[in-house]
Each structure stands twice: as structure tokens, then as C-alpha cells.
mmCIF file of C-alpha atoms in Angstrom:
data_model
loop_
_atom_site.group_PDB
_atom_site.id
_atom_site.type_symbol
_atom_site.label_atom_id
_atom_site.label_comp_id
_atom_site.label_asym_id
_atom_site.label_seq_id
_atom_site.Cartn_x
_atom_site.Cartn_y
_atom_site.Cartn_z
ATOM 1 C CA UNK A 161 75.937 79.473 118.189
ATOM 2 C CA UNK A 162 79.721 80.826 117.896
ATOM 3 C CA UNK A 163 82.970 80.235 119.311
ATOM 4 C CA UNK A 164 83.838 83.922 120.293
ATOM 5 C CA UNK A 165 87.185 85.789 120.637
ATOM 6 C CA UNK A 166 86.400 89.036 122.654
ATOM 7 C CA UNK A 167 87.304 92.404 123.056
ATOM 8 C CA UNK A 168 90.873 92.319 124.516
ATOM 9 C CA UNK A 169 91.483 88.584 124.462
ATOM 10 C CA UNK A 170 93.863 86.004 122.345
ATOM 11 C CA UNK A 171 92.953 82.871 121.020
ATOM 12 C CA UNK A 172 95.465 80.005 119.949
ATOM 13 C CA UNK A 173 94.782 77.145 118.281
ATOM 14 C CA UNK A 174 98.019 75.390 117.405
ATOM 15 C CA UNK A 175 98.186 71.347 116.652
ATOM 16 C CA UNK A 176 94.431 71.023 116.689
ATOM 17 C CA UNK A 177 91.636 69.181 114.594
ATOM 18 C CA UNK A 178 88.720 71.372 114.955
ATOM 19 C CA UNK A 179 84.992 69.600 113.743
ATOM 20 C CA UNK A 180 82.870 72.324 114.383
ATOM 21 C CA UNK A 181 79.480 70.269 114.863
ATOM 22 C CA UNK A 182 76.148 72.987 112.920
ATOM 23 C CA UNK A 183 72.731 71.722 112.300
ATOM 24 C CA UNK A 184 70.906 72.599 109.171
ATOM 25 C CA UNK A 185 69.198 75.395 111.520
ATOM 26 C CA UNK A 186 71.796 75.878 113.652
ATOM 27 C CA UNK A 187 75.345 76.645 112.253
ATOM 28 C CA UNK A 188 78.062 76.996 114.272
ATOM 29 C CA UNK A 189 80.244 80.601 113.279
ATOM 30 C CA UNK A 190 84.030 81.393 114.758
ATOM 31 C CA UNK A 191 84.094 85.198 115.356
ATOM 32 C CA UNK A 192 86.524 87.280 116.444
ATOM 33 C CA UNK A 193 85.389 90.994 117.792
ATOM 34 C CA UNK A 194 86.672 94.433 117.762
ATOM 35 C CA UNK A 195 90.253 94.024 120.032
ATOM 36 C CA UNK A 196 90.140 90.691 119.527
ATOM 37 C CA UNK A 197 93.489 88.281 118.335
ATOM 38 C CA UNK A 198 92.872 84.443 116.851
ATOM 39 C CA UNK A 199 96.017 82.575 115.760
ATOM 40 C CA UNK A 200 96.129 79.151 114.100
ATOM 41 C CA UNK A 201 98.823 77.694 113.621
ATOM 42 C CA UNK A 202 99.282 73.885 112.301
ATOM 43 C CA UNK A 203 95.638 73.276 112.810
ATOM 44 C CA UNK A 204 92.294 71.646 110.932
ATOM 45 C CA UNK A 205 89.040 73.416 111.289
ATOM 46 C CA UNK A 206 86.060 71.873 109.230
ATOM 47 C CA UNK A 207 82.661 70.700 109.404
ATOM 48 C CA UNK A 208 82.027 67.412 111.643
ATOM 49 C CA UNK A 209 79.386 66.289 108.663
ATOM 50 C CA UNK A 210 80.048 68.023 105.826
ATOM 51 C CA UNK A 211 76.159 68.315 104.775
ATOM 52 C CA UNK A 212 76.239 71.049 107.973
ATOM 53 C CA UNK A 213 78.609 73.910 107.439
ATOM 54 C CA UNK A 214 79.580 76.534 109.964
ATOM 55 C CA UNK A 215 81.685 79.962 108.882
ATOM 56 C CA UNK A 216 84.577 82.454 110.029
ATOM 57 C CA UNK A 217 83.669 86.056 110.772
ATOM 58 C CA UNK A 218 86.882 88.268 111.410
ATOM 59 C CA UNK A 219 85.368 91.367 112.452
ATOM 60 C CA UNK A 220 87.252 95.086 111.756
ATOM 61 C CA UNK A 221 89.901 95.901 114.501
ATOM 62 C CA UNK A 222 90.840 92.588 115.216
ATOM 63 C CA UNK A 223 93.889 90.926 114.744
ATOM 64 C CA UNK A 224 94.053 87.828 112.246
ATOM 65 C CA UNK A 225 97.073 85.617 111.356
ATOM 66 C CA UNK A 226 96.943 81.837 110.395
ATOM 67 C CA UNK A 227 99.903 79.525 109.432
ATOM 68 C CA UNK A 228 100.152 75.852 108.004
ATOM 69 C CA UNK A 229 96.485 74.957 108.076
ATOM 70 C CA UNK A 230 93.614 73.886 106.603
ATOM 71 C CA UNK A 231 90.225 75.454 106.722
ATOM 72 C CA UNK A 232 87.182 73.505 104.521
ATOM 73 C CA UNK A 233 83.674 72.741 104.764
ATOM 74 C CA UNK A 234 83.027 76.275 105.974
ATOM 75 C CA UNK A 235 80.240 78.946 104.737
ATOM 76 C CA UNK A 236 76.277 78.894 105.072
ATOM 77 C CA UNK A 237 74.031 80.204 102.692
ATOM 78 C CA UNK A 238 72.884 84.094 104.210
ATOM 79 C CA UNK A 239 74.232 87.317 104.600
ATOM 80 C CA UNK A 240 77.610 88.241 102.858
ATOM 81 C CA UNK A 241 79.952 87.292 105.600
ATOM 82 C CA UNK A 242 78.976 83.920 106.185
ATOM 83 C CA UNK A 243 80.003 82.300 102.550
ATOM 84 C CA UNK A 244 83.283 80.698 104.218
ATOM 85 C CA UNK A 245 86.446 82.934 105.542
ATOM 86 C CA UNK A 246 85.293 86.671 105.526
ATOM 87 C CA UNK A 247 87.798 89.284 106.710
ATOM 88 C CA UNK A 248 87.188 92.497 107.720
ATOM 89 C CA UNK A 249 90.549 93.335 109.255
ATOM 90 C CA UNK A 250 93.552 94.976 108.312
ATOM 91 C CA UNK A 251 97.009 93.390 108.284
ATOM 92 C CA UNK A 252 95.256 90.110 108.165
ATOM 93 C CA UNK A 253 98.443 87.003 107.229
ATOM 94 C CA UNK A 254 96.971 83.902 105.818
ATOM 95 C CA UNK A 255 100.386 81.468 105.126
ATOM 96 C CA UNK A 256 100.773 78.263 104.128
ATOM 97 C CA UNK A 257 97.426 77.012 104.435
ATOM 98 C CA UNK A 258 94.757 74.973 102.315
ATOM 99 C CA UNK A 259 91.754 76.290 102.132
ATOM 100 C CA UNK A 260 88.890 74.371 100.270
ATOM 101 C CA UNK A 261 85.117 72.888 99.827
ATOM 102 C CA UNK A 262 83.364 76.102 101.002
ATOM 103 C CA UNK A 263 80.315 76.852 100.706
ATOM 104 C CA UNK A 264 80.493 80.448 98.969
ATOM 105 C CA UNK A 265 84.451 81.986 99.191
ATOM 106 C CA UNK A 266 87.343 80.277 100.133
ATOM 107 C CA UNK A 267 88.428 84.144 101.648
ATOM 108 C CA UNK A 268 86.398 87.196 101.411
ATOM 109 C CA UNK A 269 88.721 90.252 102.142
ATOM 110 C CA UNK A 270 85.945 93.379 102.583
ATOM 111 C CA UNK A 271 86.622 97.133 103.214
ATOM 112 C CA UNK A 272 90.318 95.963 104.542
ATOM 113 C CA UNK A 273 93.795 96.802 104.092
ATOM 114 C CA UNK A 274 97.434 95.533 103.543
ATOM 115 C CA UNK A 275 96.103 92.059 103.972
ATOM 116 C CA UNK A 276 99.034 89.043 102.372
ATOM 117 C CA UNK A 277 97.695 85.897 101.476
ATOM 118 C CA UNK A 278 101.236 83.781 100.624
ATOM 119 C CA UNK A 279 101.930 80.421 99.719
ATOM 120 C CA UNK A 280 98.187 78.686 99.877
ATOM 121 C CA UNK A 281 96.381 76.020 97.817
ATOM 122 C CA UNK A 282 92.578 77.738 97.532
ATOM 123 C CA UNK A 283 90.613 75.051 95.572
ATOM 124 C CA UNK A 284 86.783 73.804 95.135
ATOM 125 C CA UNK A 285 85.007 77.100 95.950
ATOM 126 C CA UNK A 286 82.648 79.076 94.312
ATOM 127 C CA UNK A 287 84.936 81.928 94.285
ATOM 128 C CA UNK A 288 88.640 81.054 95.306
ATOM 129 C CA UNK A 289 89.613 85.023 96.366
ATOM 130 C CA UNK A 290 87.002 87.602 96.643
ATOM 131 C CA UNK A 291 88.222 91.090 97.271
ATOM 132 C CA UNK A 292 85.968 94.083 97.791
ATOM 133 C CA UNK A 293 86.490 97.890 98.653
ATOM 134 C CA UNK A 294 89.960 96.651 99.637
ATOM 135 C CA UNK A 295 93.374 97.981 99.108
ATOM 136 C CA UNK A 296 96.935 96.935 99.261
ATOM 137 C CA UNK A 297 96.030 93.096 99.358
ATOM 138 C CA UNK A 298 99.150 90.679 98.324
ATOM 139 C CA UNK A 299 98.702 87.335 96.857
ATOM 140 C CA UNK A 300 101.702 85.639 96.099
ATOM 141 C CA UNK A 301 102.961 82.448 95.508
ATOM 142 C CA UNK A 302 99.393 80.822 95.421
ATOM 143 C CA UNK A 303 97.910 77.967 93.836
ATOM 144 C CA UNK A 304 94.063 78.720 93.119
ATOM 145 C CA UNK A 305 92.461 76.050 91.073
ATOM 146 C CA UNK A 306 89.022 74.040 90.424
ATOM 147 C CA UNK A 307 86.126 76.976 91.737
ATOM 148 C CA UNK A 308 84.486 78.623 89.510
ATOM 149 C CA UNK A 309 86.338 81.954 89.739
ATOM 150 C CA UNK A 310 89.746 82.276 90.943
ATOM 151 C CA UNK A 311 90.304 85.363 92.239
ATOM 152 C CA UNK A 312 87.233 88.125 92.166
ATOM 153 C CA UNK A 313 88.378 91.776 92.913
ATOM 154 C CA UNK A 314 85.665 94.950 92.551
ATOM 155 C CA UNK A 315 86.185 98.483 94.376
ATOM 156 C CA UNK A 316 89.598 98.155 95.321
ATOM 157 C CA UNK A 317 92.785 99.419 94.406
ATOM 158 C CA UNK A 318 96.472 98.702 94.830
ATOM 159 C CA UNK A 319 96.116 94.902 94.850
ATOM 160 C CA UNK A 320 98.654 92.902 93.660
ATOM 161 C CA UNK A 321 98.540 89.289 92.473
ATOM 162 C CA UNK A 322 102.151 87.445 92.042
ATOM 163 C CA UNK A 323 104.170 84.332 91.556
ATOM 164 C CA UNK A 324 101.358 82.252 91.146
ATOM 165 C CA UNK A 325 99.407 79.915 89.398
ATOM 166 C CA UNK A 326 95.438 80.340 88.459
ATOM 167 C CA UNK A 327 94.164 77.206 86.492
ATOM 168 C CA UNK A 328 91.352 75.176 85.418
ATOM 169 C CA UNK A 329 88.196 77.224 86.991
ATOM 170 C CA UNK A 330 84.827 76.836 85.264
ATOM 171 C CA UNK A 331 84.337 80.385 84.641
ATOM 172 C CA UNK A 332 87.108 82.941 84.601
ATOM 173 C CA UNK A 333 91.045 82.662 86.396
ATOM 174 C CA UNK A 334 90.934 86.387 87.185
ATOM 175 C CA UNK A 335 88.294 88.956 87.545
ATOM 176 C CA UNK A 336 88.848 92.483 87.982
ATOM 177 C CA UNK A 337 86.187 94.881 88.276
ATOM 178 C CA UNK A 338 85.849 98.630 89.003
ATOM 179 C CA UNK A 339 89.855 99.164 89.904
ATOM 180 C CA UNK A 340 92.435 101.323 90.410
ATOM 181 C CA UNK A 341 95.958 100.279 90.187
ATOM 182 C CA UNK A 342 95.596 96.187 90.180
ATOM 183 C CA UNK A 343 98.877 94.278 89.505
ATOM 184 C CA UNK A 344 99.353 91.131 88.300
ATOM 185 C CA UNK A 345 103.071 89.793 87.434
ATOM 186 C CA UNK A 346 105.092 86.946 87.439
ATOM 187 C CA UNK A 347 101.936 84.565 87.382
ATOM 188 C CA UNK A 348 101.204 81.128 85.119
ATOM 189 C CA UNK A 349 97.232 81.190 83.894
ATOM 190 C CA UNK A 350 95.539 78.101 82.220
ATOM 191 C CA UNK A 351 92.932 76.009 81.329
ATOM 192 C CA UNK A 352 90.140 78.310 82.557
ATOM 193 C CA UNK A 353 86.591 77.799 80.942
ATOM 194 C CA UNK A 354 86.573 81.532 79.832
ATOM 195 C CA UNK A 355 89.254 84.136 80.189
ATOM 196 C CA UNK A 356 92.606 84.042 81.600
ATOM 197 C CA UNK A 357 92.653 87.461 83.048
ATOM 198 C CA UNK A 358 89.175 89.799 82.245
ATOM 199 C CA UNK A 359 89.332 93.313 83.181
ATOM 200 C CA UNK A 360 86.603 95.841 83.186
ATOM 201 C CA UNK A 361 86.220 99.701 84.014
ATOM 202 C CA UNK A 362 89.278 100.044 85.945
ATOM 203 C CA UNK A 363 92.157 102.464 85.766
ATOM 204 C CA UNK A 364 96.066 101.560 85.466
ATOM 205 C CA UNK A 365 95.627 97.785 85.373
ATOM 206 C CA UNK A 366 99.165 96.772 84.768
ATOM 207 C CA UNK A 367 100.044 92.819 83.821
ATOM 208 C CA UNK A 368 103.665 91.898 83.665
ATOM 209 C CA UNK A 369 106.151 89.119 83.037
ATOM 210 C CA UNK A 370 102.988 86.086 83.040
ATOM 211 C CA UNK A 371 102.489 83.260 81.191
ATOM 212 C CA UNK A 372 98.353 82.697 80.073
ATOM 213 C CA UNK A 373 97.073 79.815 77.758
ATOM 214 C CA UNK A 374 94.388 77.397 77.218
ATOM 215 C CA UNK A 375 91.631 79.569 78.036
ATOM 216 C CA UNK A 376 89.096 81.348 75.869
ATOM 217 C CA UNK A 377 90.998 84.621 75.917
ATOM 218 C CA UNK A 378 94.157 85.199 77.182
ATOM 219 C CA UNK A 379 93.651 88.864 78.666
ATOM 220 C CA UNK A 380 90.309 90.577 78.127
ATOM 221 C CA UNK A 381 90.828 94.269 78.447
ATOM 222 C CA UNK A 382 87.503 95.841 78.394
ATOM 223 C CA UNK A 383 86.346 99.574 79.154
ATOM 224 C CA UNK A 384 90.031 100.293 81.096
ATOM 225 C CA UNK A 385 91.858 102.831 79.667
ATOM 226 C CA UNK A 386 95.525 103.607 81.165
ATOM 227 C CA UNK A 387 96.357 99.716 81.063
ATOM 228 C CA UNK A 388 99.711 97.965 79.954
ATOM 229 C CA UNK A 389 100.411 94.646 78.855
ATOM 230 C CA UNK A 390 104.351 93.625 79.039
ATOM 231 C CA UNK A 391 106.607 91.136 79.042
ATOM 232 C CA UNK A 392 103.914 88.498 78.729
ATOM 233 C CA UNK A 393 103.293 85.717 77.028
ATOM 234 C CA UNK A 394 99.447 84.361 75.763
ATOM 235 C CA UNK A 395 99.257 81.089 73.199
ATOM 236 C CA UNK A 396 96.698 78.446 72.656
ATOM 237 C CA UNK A 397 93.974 80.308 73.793
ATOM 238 C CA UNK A 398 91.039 79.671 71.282
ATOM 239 C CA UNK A 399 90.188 83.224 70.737
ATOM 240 C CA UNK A 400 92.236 85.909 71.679
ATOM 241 C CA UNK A 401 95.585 86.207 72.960
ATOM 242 C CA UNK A 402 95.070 89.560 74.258
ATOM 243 C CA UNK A 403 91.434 91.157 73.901
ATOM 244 C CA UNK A 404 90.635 94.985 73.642
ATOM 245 C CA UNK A 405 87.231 95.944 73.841
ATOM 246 C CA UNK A 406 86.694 99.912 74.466
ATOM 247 C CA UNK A 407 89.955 100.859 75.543
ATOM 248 C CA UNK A 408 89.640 104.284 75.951
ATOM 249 C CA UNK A 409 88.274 107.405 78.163
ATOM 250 C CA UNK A 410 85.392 106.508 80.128
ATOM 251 C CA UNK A 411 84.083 110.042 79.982
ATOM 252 C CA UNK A 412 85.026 113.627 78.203
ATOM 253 C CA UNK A 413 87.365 114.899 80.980
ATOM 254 C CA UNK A 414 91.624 115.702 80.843
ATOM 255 C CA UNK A 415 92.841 111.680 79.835
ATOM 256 C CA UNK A 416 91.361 111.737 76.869
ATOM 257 C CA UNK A 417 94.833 114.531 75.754
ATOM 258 C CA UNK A 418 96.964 111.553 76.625
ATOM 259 C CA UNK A 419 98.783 109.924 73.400
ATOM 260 C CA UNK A 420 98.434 106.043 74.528
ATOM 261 C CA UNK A 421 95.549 104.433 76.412
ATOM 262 C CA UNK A 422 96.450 100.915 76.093
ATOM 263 C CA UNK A 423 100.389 99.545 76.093
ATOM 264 C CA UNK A 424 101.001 96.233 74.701
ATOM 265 C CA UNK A 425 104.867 96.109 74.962
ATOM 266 C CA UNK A 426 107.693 93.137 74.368
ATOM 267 C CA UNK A 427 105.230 90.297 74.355
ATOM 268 C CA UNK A 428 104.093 87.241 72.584
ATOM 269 C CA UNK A 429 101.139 85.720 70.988
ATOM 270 C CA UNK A 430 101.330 83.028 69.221
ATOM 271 C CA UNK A 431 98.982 79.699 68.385
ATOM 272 C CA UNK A 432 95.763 81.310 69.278
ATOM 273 C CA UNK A 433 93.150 82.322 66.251
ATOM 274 C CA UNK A 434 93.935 86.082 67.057
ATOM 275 C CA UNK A 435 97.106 86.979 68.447
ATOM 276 C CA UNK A 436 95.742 90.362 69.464
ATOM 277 C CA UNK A 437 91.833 91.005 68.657
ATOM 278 C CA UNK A 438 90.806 95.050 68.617
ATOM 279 C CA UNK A 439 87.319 96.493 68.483
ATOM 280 C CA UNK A 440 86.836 100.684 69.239
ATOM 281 C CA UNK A 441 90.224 100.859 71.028
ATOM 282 C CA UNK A 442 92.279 103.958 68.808
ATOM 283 C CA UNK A 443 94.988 104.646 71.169
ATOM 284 C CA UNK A 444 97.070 101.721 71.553
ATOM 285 C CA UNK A 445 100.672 101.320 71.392
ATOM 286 C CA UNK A 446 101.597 97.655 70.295
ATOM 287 C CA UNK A 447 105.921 97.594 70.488
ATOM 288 C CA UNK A 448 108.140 94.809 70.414
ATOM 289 C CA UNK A 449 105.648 91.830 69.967
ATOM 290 C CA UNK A 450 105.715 88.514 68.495
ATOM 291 C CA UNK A 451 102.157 88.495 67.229
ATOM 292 C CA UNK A 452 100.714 85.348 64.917
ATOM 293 C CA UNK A 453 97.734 87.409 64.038
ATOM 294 C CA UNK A 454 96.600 90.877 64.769
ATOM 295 C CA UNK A 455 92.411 91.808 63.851
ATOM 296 C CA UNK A 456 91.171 95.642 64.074
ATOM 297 C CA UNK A 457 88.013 95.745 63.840
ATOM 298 C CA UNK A 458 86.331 99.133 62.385
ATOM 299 C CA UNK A 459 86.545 101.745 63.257
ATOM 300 C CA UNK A 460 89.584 101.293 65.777
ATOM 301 C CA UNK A 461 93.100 102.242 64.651
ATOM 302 C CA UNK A 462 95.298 101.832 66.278
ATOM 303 C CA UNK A 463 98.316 105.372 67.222
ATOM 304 C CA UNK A 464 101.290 103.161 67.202
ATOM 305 C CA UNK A 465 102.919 100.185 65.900
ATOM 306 C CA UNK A 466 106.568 99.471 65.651
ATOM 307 C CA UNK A 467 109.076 96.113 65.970
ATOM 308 C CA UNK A 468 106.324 94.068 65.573
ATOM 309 C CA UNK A 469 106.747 90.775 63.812
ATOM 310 C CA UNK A 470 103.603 88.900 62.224
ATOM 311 C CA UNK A 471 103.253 85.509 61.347
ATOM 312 C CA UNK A 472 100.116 84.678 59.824
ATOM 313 C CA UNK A 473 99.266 81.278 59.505
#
């Protein structure tokens, strides 16, 4: 059963409580097809018994936008797309809204572009965001807190995760996997069971100007050559500030002629049992840091270090 938005056709649901009404056998979806438009606007969709979930299905070629509302109780157990708010459409704009209680995602972005998620609370999910084989996805201004992982990204490149706040999810605040190009800046990350920010096998990973404590590890940095760390700030993490675990080439081809695979620049770590930990990471470039303590493991060494000032305690 499905509420459907068809080929050619607009839907608006402005000032509305929505209770979509599924059966354990029977759950209700909202899909919108190929040439389709659905616009929410200062709505409530959810489940009309919360034991009996339904899900949202934005199909590819559609058009997408929703504004000051709240989506929960959505997502069925199944195939991939029915786990809460799956998008498969470009230029998809989710603003202002609450979304919460799903079953699987709070939002699945898949195989879509230059998608902005801006100024929404995403809390009590499995995974808050979940990006895949996407690119140019904003999320700014965000509060994502209480799933188990914040945001999820894997196959995509040119993300970008900003002004916001990632805190207090069971497993990890940030997951990047298999990426070119993600950005994270101006962003406060804390009190996640694991790590702050974990990184692995991805390419240019840049983190600037963000603020990450109380977590296991601050930033785990593992298999991603070409990253840089700057104008951060990590403490009171119980392991690691910063973590780098195999930064360097993936494989024997032209990077492996480049003088720095890792950057940590103008940053501080302080009040954590390693400021920065090291392990089979050789070309690294720590400048400018306020580090408490620093541990290279054998047989990494690292290329450069310079205006660095070490407290040990």
C-alpha cells in the first residue's frame, strides 16, 4: 500500500499531521516517481501506532524539498530503501526539520547529487545520515545525536559536513569510508562511544577549524593518505587525540614521490593519554601544534616536525 506522487504531478502537504496507519504485513510507503514533485512544509508524518512503521521512497528524477517538519516512526525491516527516508534524487532540500525514531536511517542519500540537509535535529536512529555513491551532499548546521552512528558516508566524494554538532552516539559520531574529497569544518564532536571522526581508505579527507572530545579517539585516520588535520582542536578523549594508522600509499603507483601524506597543522591536543598516537605512518608533517603527548610507534617516523610544543604530563 503507498501514497503515490506520479509522473508529472505535485504533491503539497503543508500544516498537516500525517498518521500513516501499516500493519505488521502491510506497511504503508510514501513514494514519489520519476517526474514526480512532493513538498512538505510545516507538517507531521509518523506512524499511527508506532509498533507498525511505514517508509519514504524518493525515487531518481523526482523533485524533493521539505521545510519545518517532522518525520519519525518511519522504516520497515527489507530491502535498502525502506529503513526510513531514502533519497534517490538530486537537488533534494531537507530544512528545518526533526527527523527521529526510525526504524533503520533517519535519511539515506543513494547514488544522488548536490543534495543540502541544513538546520535539522536527526536523533534516535540506527544511523542518523547515511550517504552512499553520492556526491556534493551539504550538511550544515545540524544537530545529530543519540543513534548509533551519526553520519555514515562510503563511495562518495565531495561531501561536506559543517557548522554542526555530532554527540553522544553509541558507536562512532562520523564514519567515512571509501572517499574522495570529504570535508568536515567548523563542527563540535563529543561524547561518542568510540571515535569522534574515523576515516578509512579514502583520498584528500580534509578536517578543519572543529572542536572533538570525550570520545575514544578524537580523529582516527586510518589507510587515507593525502589527508590534513588543521586548525582543530581534540582533548579528553581517552585514547588518542588524533589517530594515524597506515597513513600512506595504498598501492606502488606516482603518490608515493609526494613529500607529505598526512598534515597535522596549527592544532591542539591536550588532556587525552596520547595527544597524537602514530603506528606505520612515515610521511607526516606535524607544524604548529600544542601536543600533551606525541607516541610513534616502530617503525614510523615521522618527515617533519617543527613549532611544536610538548607537554608531557
Amino acid at each position: 500500500m503507498c501514497i503515490r506522487d506520479r509522473v508529472n504531478s505535485r504533491l503539497t502537504l503543508e500544516n498537516v499531521i500525517l498518521k500513516m496507519n501499516s500493519s505488521l504485513d502491510k506497511p504503508l510507503r510514501i513514494e514519489v516517481y520519476k517526474g514526480g514533485e512532493l513538498v512538505i512544509k510545516d507538517s507531521i508524518i509518523t506512524a499511527y501506532d508506532p509498533r507498525y512503521h511505514y517508509y519514504v521512497k524518493v525515487d531518481k528524477g523526482c523533485r524533493f524539498y521539505m521545510e519545518n517538519s517532522e518525520l519519525s516512526h518511519a522504516g520497515v525491516w527489507g530491502p535498502i530503501y525502506a529503513g526510513g527516508l531514502w533519497i534517490n534524487a538530486d537537488d533534494a532540500i531537507i530544512l528545518n526539520c526533526t527527523i527521529h525514531s526510525n526504524y533503520d536511517y533517519g535519511i539515506h542519500v543513494y547514488n544522488a547529487s548536490y543534495v543540502e540537509i541544513i538546520n535539522c535535529k536527526i536523533y534516535g536512529n540506527n544511523i542518523g545520515i547515511y550517504l552512499l555513491n553520492s556526491s556534493f551532499v551539504t550538511i550544515s548546521k545540524c544537530d545529530i545525536h543519540n543513534n548509533s552512528i551519526g553520519i555514515y558516508e562510503r563511495g562518495s566524494y565531495y561531501s561536506t559536513v559543517k557548522y554542526s554538532r555530532i554527540s553522544d552516539n553509541s558507536y562512532w559520531g562520523v564514519t567515512i569510508w571509501d572517499s574522495i574529497f570529504p570535508l568536515i569544518s567548523d563542527s563540535t564532536i563529543h561524547g561518542n562511544a568510540y571515535d569522534g571522526v574515523i576515516i578509512w581508505y579514502s583520498f584528500f579527507a580534509k578536517i578543519y577549524n572543529c572542536k572533538v572530545y570525550n570520545n575514544e579517539n578524537g580523529f582516527n585516520i586510518r589507510y587515507t593518505p593525502l589527508v590534513t588535520v588543521s586548525s582543530s582542536e581534540a582533548y579528553s578523549n581517552t585514547r588518542s587525540g588524533l589517530f594515524f594508522f597506515h597513513v600512506e600509499p595504498l598501492y606502488d603507483y606516482p603518490l608515493a614521490i609526494l613529500n607529505f601524506l598526512g598534515t597535522i597543522v596549527a592544532n591542539s591536543f591536550h588532556n587525552n593519554t596520547y595527544g597524537i598516537y602514530m603506528l606505520e605512518s612515515g610521511k607526516t608533517k606535524i607544524e604548529a601544534c600544542n601536543l600533551s603527548l606525541i607516541h610513534i610507534s616502530e617503525p614510523t617516523r615521522p618527515l617533519y616536525i617543527s613549532y611544536a610544543v610538548f607537554c608531557l604530563k
